[in-house]
Short mmCIF file of C-alpha atoms in Angstrom, two decimals:
data_model
loop_
_atom_site.label_atom_id
_atom_site.label_comp_id
_atom_site.label_asym_id
_atom_site.label_seq_id
_atom_site.Cartn_x
_atom_site.Cartn_y
_atom_site.Cartn_z
CA ASP Q 229 88.25 95.52 89.07
CA ALA Q 230 88.02 99.19 88.09
CA GLY Q 231 87.69 100.43 91.64
CA VAL Q 232 85.39 103.22 92.76
CA ILE Q 233 84.84 105.61 89.89
CA GLN Q 234 84.00 109.24 90.44
CA SER Q 235 83.18 111.94 87.94
CA PRO Q 236 84.04 114.59 87.18
CA ARG Q 237 87.62 114.77 88.49
CA HIS Q 238 87.47 118.54 88.58
CA GLU Q 239 84.51 120.88 88.63
CA VAL Q 240 84.67 124.64 88.53
CA THR Q 241 81.40 126.48 88.85
CA GLU Q 242 79.97 129.80 89.85
CA MET Q 243 78.18 130.51 93.06
CA GLY Q 244 74.50 129.70 92.82
CA GLN Q 245 74.87 126.98 90.23
CA GLU Q 246 73.81 123.40 90.75
CA VAL Q 247 76.59 120.84 91.03
CA THR Q 248 76.18 117.09 90.66
CA LEU Q 249 78.92 114.68 91.62
CA ARG Q 250 78.73 111.06 90.54
CA CYS Q 251 79.99 107.80 91.92
CA LYS Q 252 80.06 104.21 90.77
CA PRO Q 253 80.98 101.87 93.63
CA ILE Q 254 82.80 98.59 93.28
CA SER Q 255 80.46 95.88 92.09
CA GLY Q 256 79.20 93.77 94.97
CA HIS Q 257 79.88 96.33 97.66
CA ASN Q 258 76.76 97.07 99.66
CA SER Q 259 77.80 100.23 101.50
CA LEU Q 260 78.57 103.60 99.97
CA PHE Q 261 79.94 106.69 101.66
CA TRP Q 262 80.33 110.33 100.65
CA TYR Q 263 83.15 112.27 102.32
CA ARG Q 264 84.31 115.86 102.06
CA GLN Q 265 87.96 116.78 102.59
CA THR Q 266 89.14 120.29 103.40
CA MET Q 267 92.29 121.68 104.93
CA MET Q 268 90.36 123.14 107.84
CA ARG Q 269 88.14 120.19 108.77
CA GLY Q 270 89.97 117.19 107.34
CA LEU Q 271 87.89 114.24 106.17
CA GLU Q 272 84.22 114.43 107.10
CA LEU Q 273 81.54 111.83 106.46
CA LEU Q 274 78.53 113.45 104.82
CA ILE Q 275 76.19 110.51 104.29
CA TYR Q 276 76.25 106.77 103.84
CA PHE Q 277 74.04 104.17 102.24
CA ASN Q 278 73.52 100.48 102.98
CA ASN Q 279 71.94 98.45 100.19
CA ASN Q 280 71.01 101.69 98.39
CA VAL Q 281 69.16 103.08 101.41
CA PRO Q 282 70.41 106.26 103.11
CA ILE Q 283 71.16 105.35 106.71
CA ASP Q 284 72.65 108.47 108.22
CA ASP Q 285 72.81 111.89 106.62
CA SER Q 286 73.63 113.80 109.78
CA GLY Q 287 76.93 114.88 108.25
CA MET Q 288 75.27 116.73 105.41
CA PRO Q 289 76.03 120.35 106.20
CA GLU Q 290 72.86 121.98 104.90
CA ASP Q 291 69.68 121.37 102.98
CA ARG Q 292 71.52 122.53 99.89
CA PHE Q 293 73.19 119.12 99.90
CA SER Q 294 71.35 116.01 98.82
CA ALA Q 295 72.40 112.49 97.87
CA LYS Q 296 70.70 109.65 96.09
CA MET Q 297 71.47 106.06 95.28
CA PRO Q 298 68.89 104.86 92.75
CA ASN Q 299 70.60 101.50 92.32
CA ALA Q 300 73.53 99.49 93.56
CA SER Q 301 75.90 100.83 90.93
CA PHE Q 302 75.31 104.57 91.03
CA SER Q 303 75.10 107.44 93.48
CA THR Q 304 74.98 111.21 93.18
CA LEU Q 305 75.75 114.06 95.52
CA LYS Q 306 74.06 117.30 94.56
CA ILE Q 307 74.66 120.82 95.82
CA GLN Q 308 72.02 123.36 94.93
CA PRO Q 309 72.74 126.22 95.08
CA SER Q 310 76.50 125.99 95.45
CA GLU Q 311 78.52 128.44 97.53
CA PRO Q 312 82.26 129.22 97.66
CA ARG Q 313 82.55 127.53 101.06
CA ASP Q 314 81.54 124.25 99.40
CA SER Q 315 84.90 124.18 97.65
CA ALA Q 316 86.61 120.97 98.69
CA VAL Q 317 87.52 117.50 97.48
CA TYR Q 318 84.57 115.15 97.62
CA PHE Q 319 85.28 111.45 97.92
CA CYS Q 320 83.05 108.50 97.39
CA ALA Q 321 83.98 105.22 99.05
CA SER Q 322 82.44 101.78 99.12
CA SER Q 323 82.87 98.72 101.26
CA PRO Q 324 81.75 95.13 101.12
CA ALA Q 325 79.64 93.33 103.64
CA GLY Q 326 80.94 90.57 105.84
CA THR Q 327 84.35 90.02 107.34
CA ASN Q 328 86.11 92.47 105.09
CA GLY Q 329 83.57 95.19 105.69
CA LYS Q 330 85.97 97.30 107.70
CA LYS Q 331 87.96 98.22 104.61
CA LEU Q 332 87.00 101.32 102.69
CA PHE Q 333 87.75 101.64 98.99
CA PHE Q 334 87.99 105.26 97.91
CA GLY Q 335 87.55 106.87 94.55
CA SER Q 336 90.00 109.47 93.31
CA GLY Q 337 87.73 112.30 94.33
CA THR Q 338 86.13 115.32 92.72
CA GLN Q 339 87.93 118.61 93.23
CA LEU Q 340 85.15 121.20 93.45
CA SER Q 341 85.84 124.90 93.13
CA VAL Q 342 82.95 127.31 93.55
CA LEU Q 343 83.83 130.82 92.46
CA ALA L 293 83.46 110.45 121.98
CA GLN L 294 86.23 108.92 120.00
CA SER L 295 89.03 111.05 118.59
CA VAL L 296 92.33 110.70 116.79
CA THR L 297 95.38 112.93 117.08
CA GLN L 298 98.21 112.98 114.61
CA PRO L 299 100.62 115.42 116.24
CA ASP L 300 102.93 115.81 113.24
CA ILE L 301 101.47 117.81 110.38
CA HIS L 302 104.50 117.40 108.14
CA ILE L 303 107.54 115.11 108.32
CA THR L 304 110.58 115.08 106.05
CA VAL L 305 112.91 112.08 105.90
CA SER L 306 115.71 111.02 103.64
CA GLU L 307 115.24 108.15 101.26
CA GLY L 308 116.40 104.96 102.92
CA ALA L 309 115.91 106.30 106.42
CA SER L 310 113.48 104.83 108.91
CA LEU L 311 110.08 106.35 109.52
CA GLU L 312 107.66 106.57 112.41
CA LEU L 313 104.36 108.43 112.18
CA ARG L 314 102.53 109.03 115.42
CA CYS L 315 98.88 108.41 116.13
CA ASN L 316 97.11 108.75 119.47
CA TYR L 317 93.49 107.89 119.96
CA SER L 318 90.82 108.41 122.54
CA TYR L 319 88.20 105.72 122.89
CA GLY L 320 86.45 104.09 125.81
CA ALA L 321 86.88 100.49 124.76
CA THR L 322 89.09 98.43 122.50
CA PRO L 323 89.03 100.25 119.20
CA TYR L 324 89.38 99.26 115.61
CA LEU L 325 92.45 101.12 114.28
CA PHE L 326 93.51 101.90 110.74
CA TRP L 327 96.18 103.60 108.71
CA TYR L 328 95.30 104.93 105.29
CA VAL L 329 97.60 106.54 102.72
CA GLN L 330 96.62 109.20 100.22
CA SER L 331 98.87 109.81 97.23
CA PRO L 332 98.55 113.16 95.43
CA GLY L 333 95.34 113.38 93.46
CA GLN L 334 94.12 110.02 94.72
CA GLY L 335 91.71 108.65 97.24
CA LEU L 336 92.75 107.00 100.47
CA GLN L 337 94.08 103.46 100.41
CA LEU L 338 94.13 101.12 103.37
CA LEU L 339 97.64 100.28 104.59
CA LEU L 340 96.74 98.14 107.59
CA LYS L 341 94.22 97.65 110.37
CA TYR L 342 94.09 96.25 113.88
CA PHE L 343 91.33 95.09 116.17
CA SER L 344 92.69 92.15 118.14
CA GLY L 345 95.51 89.66 118.41
CA ASP L 346 99.16 90.43 117.85
CA THR L 347 99.71 94.10 118.62
CA LEU L 348 102.23 94.44 115.79
CA VAL L 349 100.44 94.35 112.48
CA GLN L 350 101.94 94.18 109.03
CA GLY L 351 100.51 96.07 106.11
CA ILE L 352 101.12 96.66 102.48
CA LYS L 353 104.17 98.42 101.03
CA GLY L 354 106.40 97.31 103.90
CA PHE L 355 104.58 99.27 106.60
CA GLU L 356 103.82 98.05 110.08
CA ALA L 357 102.06 99.53 113.10
CA GLU L 358 102.10 98.71 116.78
CA PHE L 359 99.10 99.03 119.08
CA LYS L 360 100.05 100.14 122.57
CA ARG L 361 97.01 100.21 124.81
CA SER L 362 98.87 101.79 127.73
CA GLN L 363 99.85 104.73 125.57
CA SER L 364 96.68 104.85 123.47
CA SER L 365 98.90 104.86 120.44
CA PHE L 366 99.02 103.19 117.06
CA ASN L 367 102.22 104.43 115.43
CA LEU L 368 103.09 103.59 111.85
CA ARG L 369 106.63 102.52 110.98
CA LYS L 370 108.74 101.61 108.03
CA PRO L 371 112.41 100.61 108.32
CA SER L 372 113.52 102.18 105.03
CA VAL L 373 111.42 104.67 103.07
CA HIS L 374 111.31 104.96 99.31
CA TRP L 375 110.63 108.09 97.29
CA SER L 376 107.27 106.59 96.33
CA ASP L 377 106.18 106.71 99.98
CA ALA L 378 105.77 110.47 99.75
CA ALA L 379 102.08 110.96 100.50
CA GLU L 380 99.68 111.93 103.24
CA TYR L 381 98.97 109.39 105.95
CA PHE L 382 95.78 109.19 107.97
CA CYS L 383 95.14 107.31 111.16
CA ALA L 384 91.54 106.36 111.91
CA VAL L 385 89.66 104.82 114.82
CA GLY L 386 86.29 103.14 114.99
CA PRO L 387 84.24 101.03 117.38
CA LEU L 388 84.38 97.28 116.98
CA ASN L 389 80.67 96.75 116.74
CA PHE L 390 79.94 99.23 113.98
CA GLY L 391 80.85 99.65 110.37
CA ASN L 392 82.85 102.28 108.57
CA GLU L 393 80.20 104.91 109.24
CA LYS L 394 81.62 105.37 112.71
CA LEU L 395 85.21 105.93 111.65
CA THR L 396 86.96 109.05 112.84
CA PHE L 397 89.96 110.16 110.82
CA GLY L 398 92.93 112.13 112.03
CA THR L 399 93.98 115.30 110.27
CA GLY L 400 96.82 113.56 108.49
CA THR L 401 100.61 113.70 108.34
CA ARG L 402 102.23 114.77 105.12
CA LEU L 403 105.42 112.84 104.39
CA THR L 404 108.13 114.34 102.19
CA ILE L 405 111.08 112.23 101.04
CA ILE L 406 114.36 113.89 100.17
CA PRO L 407 117.12 112.21 98.14
#
């Protein structure tokens, strides 16, 4: 199993540009999570999906952030327009249903730098 | 509201020495407790979890953790650390009746191993 795959690994962009982060969850997992990690705030849940449906996006900091999951094998997190304070590591994680559903599988993250 | 406190931001131990990382939680009922490890440039990986039964749980890589309800603690231990254990460790707490979307992560403890 390839695990959760995120791309790109690193993204450097200028303020005002649109940024799109991508995630491929583990096949068969029915829940997908987007987290943001910063030194100041630690690991924060931004949004999560169950069976491709967004369930709770209350962690999304502003309307500049949006996430989609068009199918079970792909999700995107978009920031438009980006700002320097969005600089962070963004993680995607997935988890299976059932008895093992309490285990999160994380991708390697996207290091975002907004200049 | 639930919360997690990891009082040690950074710990340094010698290779071969024993290790204990502290985690205190605040939660109104019996929680679901986790320890995750994050190696440099990687996502978080589950070490172990607890929700019922034996209060001493074994995890991967030779780690164990003990749930102490009276102290609201879930400390992580390893009898003899290896240089490869250098990483950041996160404690997390969640309610039993919900999924991963309700997890609260601590701010992490960075572990440095010296020869």
